[in-house]
Amino acid sequence: MNKLRTGAFHTCMILLSLLWLGPVLWVVVMSTRSFDDIAAHGVGSLPRSFTLDTYRQAWTDGGELRALINSMVVTVPSVVLSLGLAAMAAFALSRFRIPGRRTILLLMLAGNLLPPQILLIPVAKFSELTGLYDSLWALIAVQVGFGLGFYTFVLHGFMRDLPGEIQEAATIDGAGTAQIFTKVMLPLTRPALAALGALSFTWIFNDLLWAITVLRTDDNMPVTPALLALQGQFVSSWNVIAAGTVIAAVPTVAVFLRFQRHFVSGLALGAVK
Amino acid sequence: MTATISTTSVTPIRRRRRSARLSPLLVAFVLVPFAVESVWVFWPALQGFWFSLTRWDGMSPPAFVGTDNYVELAGDATFRGALVNTVIWLVLFGGLSVLGGFGMALVLQKERRGVGFYRAALFTPVVFSLVVTALVWRVFYQPDGVADTILRAVGLESLIRPWLADPQTALYAVILPALWRQIGYVMVLFLAGLKAIDPALHEAARMDGANSWQRLRHVTIPQLKGVNAVVLSVIVIDSLRSFDIVWSLTRGGPYHSSELLSTYMYSTAFQSLRLGYASAIAVVIFVLALAVILGYLVRAFREEA
């Protein structure tokens, strides 16, 4: 009886896993098929050809290389800046008696929970006003500003639970606030920083809405909006679009695999306290 | 999240007395991040509310028109359609991802052979952008794509239709990929919550002769209260924010059949250049998010009392 149940469980789960992984594998396989093969047999057919030229087309003709560089230029500074600023705020709010600290923290969190639609028009106009419109600077600024609240909230929860003795000992040894922050608190907060780092990288890298709000020129687009443009450029070349899709997905998959444990704990950080 | 807020108090560390002046450095530690968020979030949000009371094309200065935009919204059939679609989206996408995610978390909570792989499989799409997700599924929906091939194989050719181009099916054809990506995410949240439940409670219930259904109802679900609040907030906010997947697959078409408030707001703002009117739609999205979350909080508090 138990054997039967185990068998049924695995059968169901393998089918479900296939449903989840199948579409992904299908696209990977499709990216290696020739145009003629897909044209003749349709995207729903099994492959009868193999080529990697599709990747070259997406990479150079499709401008994916440029888009990936843009993505990195936006994502890496945005992650570092927003986590740095969030750590500063979380440290001050969690370890010192700042007047009104709870209100400040909740206000910062609320800012991240706002539907971004209410911000799009003012942010687009403000970036025009400051001359940042259609530059990667605008995108970095808005990603940092919008993400800060949530990261501060999570880091605050983490720092609050650290024991106070270490900080006291450092204070008695004559360490200043800045030293306690960099030498004591940041190293202790490393697990939370790693988790949020993996998460924020994925979010910022994957963003579409902010990018198409503050950027206009194709050459400035990061990889996510560029992938939509690629679809228009290679309308019926499904194999090239698939190759572009794979290229756009690889960085976040790599970050996820590298920081797997942190990634999942990061998602759970906010949920279970 | 709400549960965490109520306990937000500074650990009673014996530190400098309360009268101690805050160092300028500490003030800067709070003020600099807060200023950054103010410039890019708080101030724009206030402006957004103000713009909703104006007529504005982005070129000439905004002209104050009072509540005209809201009056016009009330009679706008496209807006009504988008509102209905957004509610459908909230119920279907939100409801099914919670049910699916919770179900998967229950099934996969016990560590046994293969569970790690199954969890990873369900979680894989979470790391993709919604644009990637959209393209993966576009292959599925193509004429003569995977969906049609499967239907043909089982002899259901009569059902074949242009899934994304048929006003009858477009919205649902977009919800499916969104769910595919969200279920793994919700599952992870619930798995974390289930892990935090004291096994002794289940033991005790089992000793009292509770069957697995009763244990689920009277032990697991009440214990997940904090997680439920988080998941609900995440789902409501995610649903009302949903934009990428619709924009990538249908742009809200055909004939606004898959239009959500978020896509209607975007095209009104950046394609029709009616910035005041689009701001009014954004305010409606904001009010909806607030209403659902506050409504839930009020109910939760009542239950506590």
Tab-separated table of N, CA, C and O in Angstrom, chain A residues 35-82:
chain	number	residue	atom	x	y	z
A	35	PHE	N	16.496	27.656	-39.351
A	35	PHE	CA	15.287	28.360	-39.767
A	35	PHE	C	14.425	27.478	-40.680
A	35	PHE	O	13.208	27.402	-40.517
A	36	ASP	N	15.072	26.796	-41.619
A	36	ASP	CA	14.338	25.973	-42.586
A	36	ASP	C	13.594	24.839	-41.899
A	36	ASP	O	12.462	24.503	-42.258
A	37	ASP	N	14.256	24.243	-40.917
A	37	ASP	CA	13.649	23.138	-40.183
A	37	ASP	C	12.352	23.599	-39.512
A	37	ASP	O	11.298	22.964	-39.655
A	38	ILE	N	12.400	24.749	-38.822
A	38	ILE	CA	11.206	25.252	-38.129
A	38	ILE	C	10.149	25.692	-39.138
A	38	ILE	O	8.959	25.426	-38.967
A	39	ALA	N	10.591	26.321	-40.216
A	39	ALA	CA	9.646	26.784	-41.233
A	39	ALA	C	8.901	25.599	-41.848
A	39	ALA	O	7.703	25.673	-42.119
A	40	ALA	N	9.618	24.504	-42.042
A	40	ALA	CA	9.007	23.347	-42.694
A	40	ALA	C	8.118	22.550	-41.750
A	40	ALA	O	7.060	22.067	-42.140
A	41	HIS	N	8.529	22.408	-40.507
A	41	HIS	CA	7.800	21.495	-39.610
A	41	HIS	C	7.056	22.180	-38.468
A	41	HIS	O	6.352	21.522	-37.721
A	42	GLY	N	7.256	23.485	-38.299
A	42	GLY	CA	6.543	24.189	-37.238
A	42	GLY	C	7.276	24.120	-35.910
A	42	GLY	O	8.113	23.240	-35.691
A	43	VAL	N	6.941	25.072	-35.004
A	43	VAL	CA	7.644	25.137	-33.717
A	43	VAL	C	7.217	23.989	-32.799
A	43	VAL	O	7.861	23.717	-31.798
A	44	GLY	N	6.108	23.328	-33.124
A	44	GLY	CA	5.633	22.257	-32.260
A	44	GLY	C	6.251	20.907	-32.592
A	44	GLY	O	5.973	19.921	-31.922
A	45	SER	N	7.104	20.876	-33.616
A	45	SER	CA	7.640	19.584	-34.055
A	45	SER	C	8.952	19.269	-33.345
A	45	SER	O	9.564	20.130	-32.717
A	46	LEU	N	9.388	18.017	-33.476
A	46	LEU	CA	10.677	17.632	-32.909
A	46	LEU	C	11.793	18.129	-33.826
A	46	LEU	O	11.598	18.270	-35.030
A	47	PRO	N	12.974	18.422	-33.254
A	47	PRO	CA	14.061	18.994	-34.048
A	47	PRO	C	14.649	17.999	-35.046
A	47	PRO	O	14.719	16.808	-34.772
A	48	ARG	N	15.033	18.524	-36.212
A	48	ARG	CA	15.719	17.679	-37.204
A	48	ARG	C	17.016	18.347	-37.644
A	48	ARG	O	17.574	18.004	-38.666
A	49	SER	N	17.464	19.345	-36.917
A	49	SER	CA	18.667	20.078	-37.329
A	49	SER	C	19.383	20.581	-36.085
A	49	SER	O	18.811	20.637	-35.000
A	50	PHE	N	20.655	20.959	-36.263
A	50	PHE	CA	21.390	21.535	-35.137
A	50	PHE	C	22.316	22.632	-35.627
A	50	PHE	O	23.114	22.429	-36.532
A	51	THR	N	22.201	23.831	-35.031
A	51	THR	CA	23.096	24.931	-35.396
A	51	THR	C	23.265	25.840	-34.176
A	51	THR	O	22.381	25.919	-33.329
A	52	LEU	N	24.423	26.492	-34.094
A	52	LEU	CA	24.607	27.477	-33.025
A	52	LEU	C	24.705	28.882	-33.617
A	52	LEU	O	24.979	29.838	-32.908
A	53	ASP	N	24.470	28.975	-34.919
A	53	ASP	CA	24.552	30.269	-35.577
A	53	ASP	C	23.501	31.238	-35.040
A	53	ASP	O	23.693	32.452	-35.056
A	54	THR	N	22.389	30.677	-34.550
A	54	THR	CA	21.324	31.498	-33.972
A	54	THR	C	21.873	32.392	-32.869
A	54	THR	O	21.486	33.556	-32.751
A	55	TYR	N	22.786	31.846	-32.063
A	55	TYR	CA	23.343	32.618	-30.953
A	55	TYR	C	24.188	33.777	-31.472
A	55	TYR	O	24.160	34.866	-30.899
A	56	ARG	N	24.925	33.518	-32.557
A	56	ARG	CA	25.714	34.595	-33.132
A	56	ARG	C	24.782	35.714	-33.616
A	56	ARG	O	25.039	36.893	-33.395
A	57	GLN	N	23.685	35.305	-34.276
A	57	GLN	CA	22.738	36.306	-34.789
A	57	GLN	C	22.137	37.143	-33.661
A	57	GLN	O	22.049	38.362	-33.766
A	58	ALA	N	21.702	36.481	-32.608
A	58	ALA	CA	21.101	37.215	-31.495
A	58	ALA	C	22.142	38.100	-30.816
A	58	ALA	O	21.875	39.229	-30.423
A	59	TRP	N	23.342	37.573	-30.712
A	59	TRP	CA	24.428	38.234	-29.980
A	59	TRP	C	24.880	39.514	-30.683
A	59	TRP	O	25.015	40.553	-30.053
A	60	THR	N	25.083	39.423	-32.000
A	60	THR	CA	25.596	40.596	-32.719
A	60	THR	C	24.512	41.340	-33.484
A	60	THR	O	24.234	42.499	-33.195
A	61	ASP	N	23.824	40.672	-34.432
A	61	ASP	CA	22.787	41.363	-35.211
A	61	ASP	C	21.646	41.836	-34.321
A	61	ASP	O	21.065	42.890	-34.550
A	62	GLY	N	21.314	41.039	-33.328
A	62	GLY	CA	20.189	41.392	-32.466
A	62	GLY	C	20.575	42.358	-31.361
A	62	GLY	O	19.720	42.808	-30.607
A	63	GLY	N	21.861	42.637	-31.220
A	63	GLY	CA	22.295	43.600	-30.214
A	63	GLY	C	22.219	43.106	-28.785
A	63	GLY	O	22.210	43.899	-27.844
A	64	GLU	N	22.206	41.782	-28.597
A	64	GLU	CA	22.099	41.264	-27.226
A	64	GLU	C	23.361	41.552	-26.414
A	64	GLU	O	23.292	41.735	-25.210
A	65	LEU	N	24.503	41.570	-27.106
A	65	LEU	CA	25.753	41.846	-26.395
A	65	LEU	C	25.683	43.222	-25.745
A	65	LEU	O	25.938	43.394	-24.555
A	66	ARG	N	25.277	44.188	-26.560
A	66	ARG	CA	25.158	45.559	-26.067
A	66	ARG	C	24.159	45.642	-24.917
A	66	ARG	O	24.400	46.288	-23.891
A	67	ALA	N	23.034	44.957	-25.101
A	67	ALA	CA	21.982	44.974	-24.088
A	67	ALA	C	22.467	44.355	-22.779
A	67	ALA	O	22.166	44.860	-21.695
A	68	LEU	N	23.240	43.289	-22.889
A	68	LEU	CA	23.765	42.647	-21.681
A	68	LEU	C	24.718	43.576	-20.939
A	68	LEU	O	24.689	43.657	-19.713
A	69	ILE	N	25.543	44.291	-21.714
A	69	ILE	CA	26.456	45.249	-21.087
A	69	ILE	C	25.638	46.319	-20.356
A	69	ILE	O	25.896	46.634	-19.194
A	70	ASN	N	24.603	46.848	-21.033
A	70	ASN	CA	23.724	47.830	-20.378
A	70	ASN	C	23.140	47.271	-19.091
A	70	ASN	O	23.091	47.948	-18.065
A	71	SER	N	22.667	46.037	-19.158
A	71	SER	CA	22.062	45.409	-17.982
A	71	SER	C	23.051	45.365	-16.826
A	71	SER	O	22.691	45.666	-15.689
A	72	MET	N	24.282	44.984	-17.134
A	72	MET	CA	25.286	44.874	-16.075
A	72	MET	C	25.643	46.255	-15.521
A	72	MET	O	25.784	46.433	-14.318
A	73	VAL	N	25.743	47.229	-16.415
A	73	VAL	CA	26.075	48.590	-15.996
A	73	VAL	C	24.995	49.141	-15.063
A	73	VAL	O	25.274	49.921	-14.150
A	74	VAL	N	23.757	48.718	-15.267
A	74	VAL	CA	22.677	49.169	-14.391
A	74	VAL	C	22.606	48.310	-13.126
A	74	VAL	O	22.540	48.831	-12.006
A	75	THR	N	22.646	46.990	-13.305
A	75	THR	CA	22.333	46.094	-12.197
A	75	THR	C	23.383	46.119	-11.092
A	75	THR	O	23.048	46.250	-9.913
A	76	VAL	N	24.656	46.001	-11.463
A	76	VAL	CA	25.691	45.886	-10.424
A	76	VAL	C	25.751	47.131	-9.525
A	76	VAL	O	25.643	47.008	-8.296
A	77	PRO	N	25.870	48.351	-10.083
A	77	PRO	CA	25.867	49.523	-9.196
A	77	PRO	C	24.565	49.656	-8.406
A	77	PRO	O	24.587	50.056	-7.240
A	78	SER	N	23.427	49.314	-9.029
A	78	SER	CA	22.152	49.443	-8.316
A	78	SER	C	22.116	48.526	-7.092
A	78	SER	O	21.676	48.940	-6.019
A	79	VAL	N	22.576	47.295	-7.261
A	79	VAL	CA	22.570	46.351	-6.134
A	79	VAL	C	23.486	46.869	-5.031
A	79	VAL	O	23.096	46.943	-3.860
A	80	VAL	N	24.711	47.262	-5.391
A	80	VAL	CA	25.684	47.701	-4.391
A	80	VAL	C	25.181	48.948	-3.663
A	80	VAL	O	25.178	49.017	-2.430
A	81	LEU	N	24.714	49.924	-4.433
A	81	LEU	CA	24.248	51.182	-3.835
A	81	LEU	C	23.039	50.973	-2.940
A	81	LEU	O	22.994	51.463	-1.811
A	82	SER	N	22.043	50.230	-3.438
A	82	SER	CA	20.821	50.118	-2.633
A	82	SER	C	21.072	49.294	-1.370
A	82	SER	O	20.561	49.627	-0.309
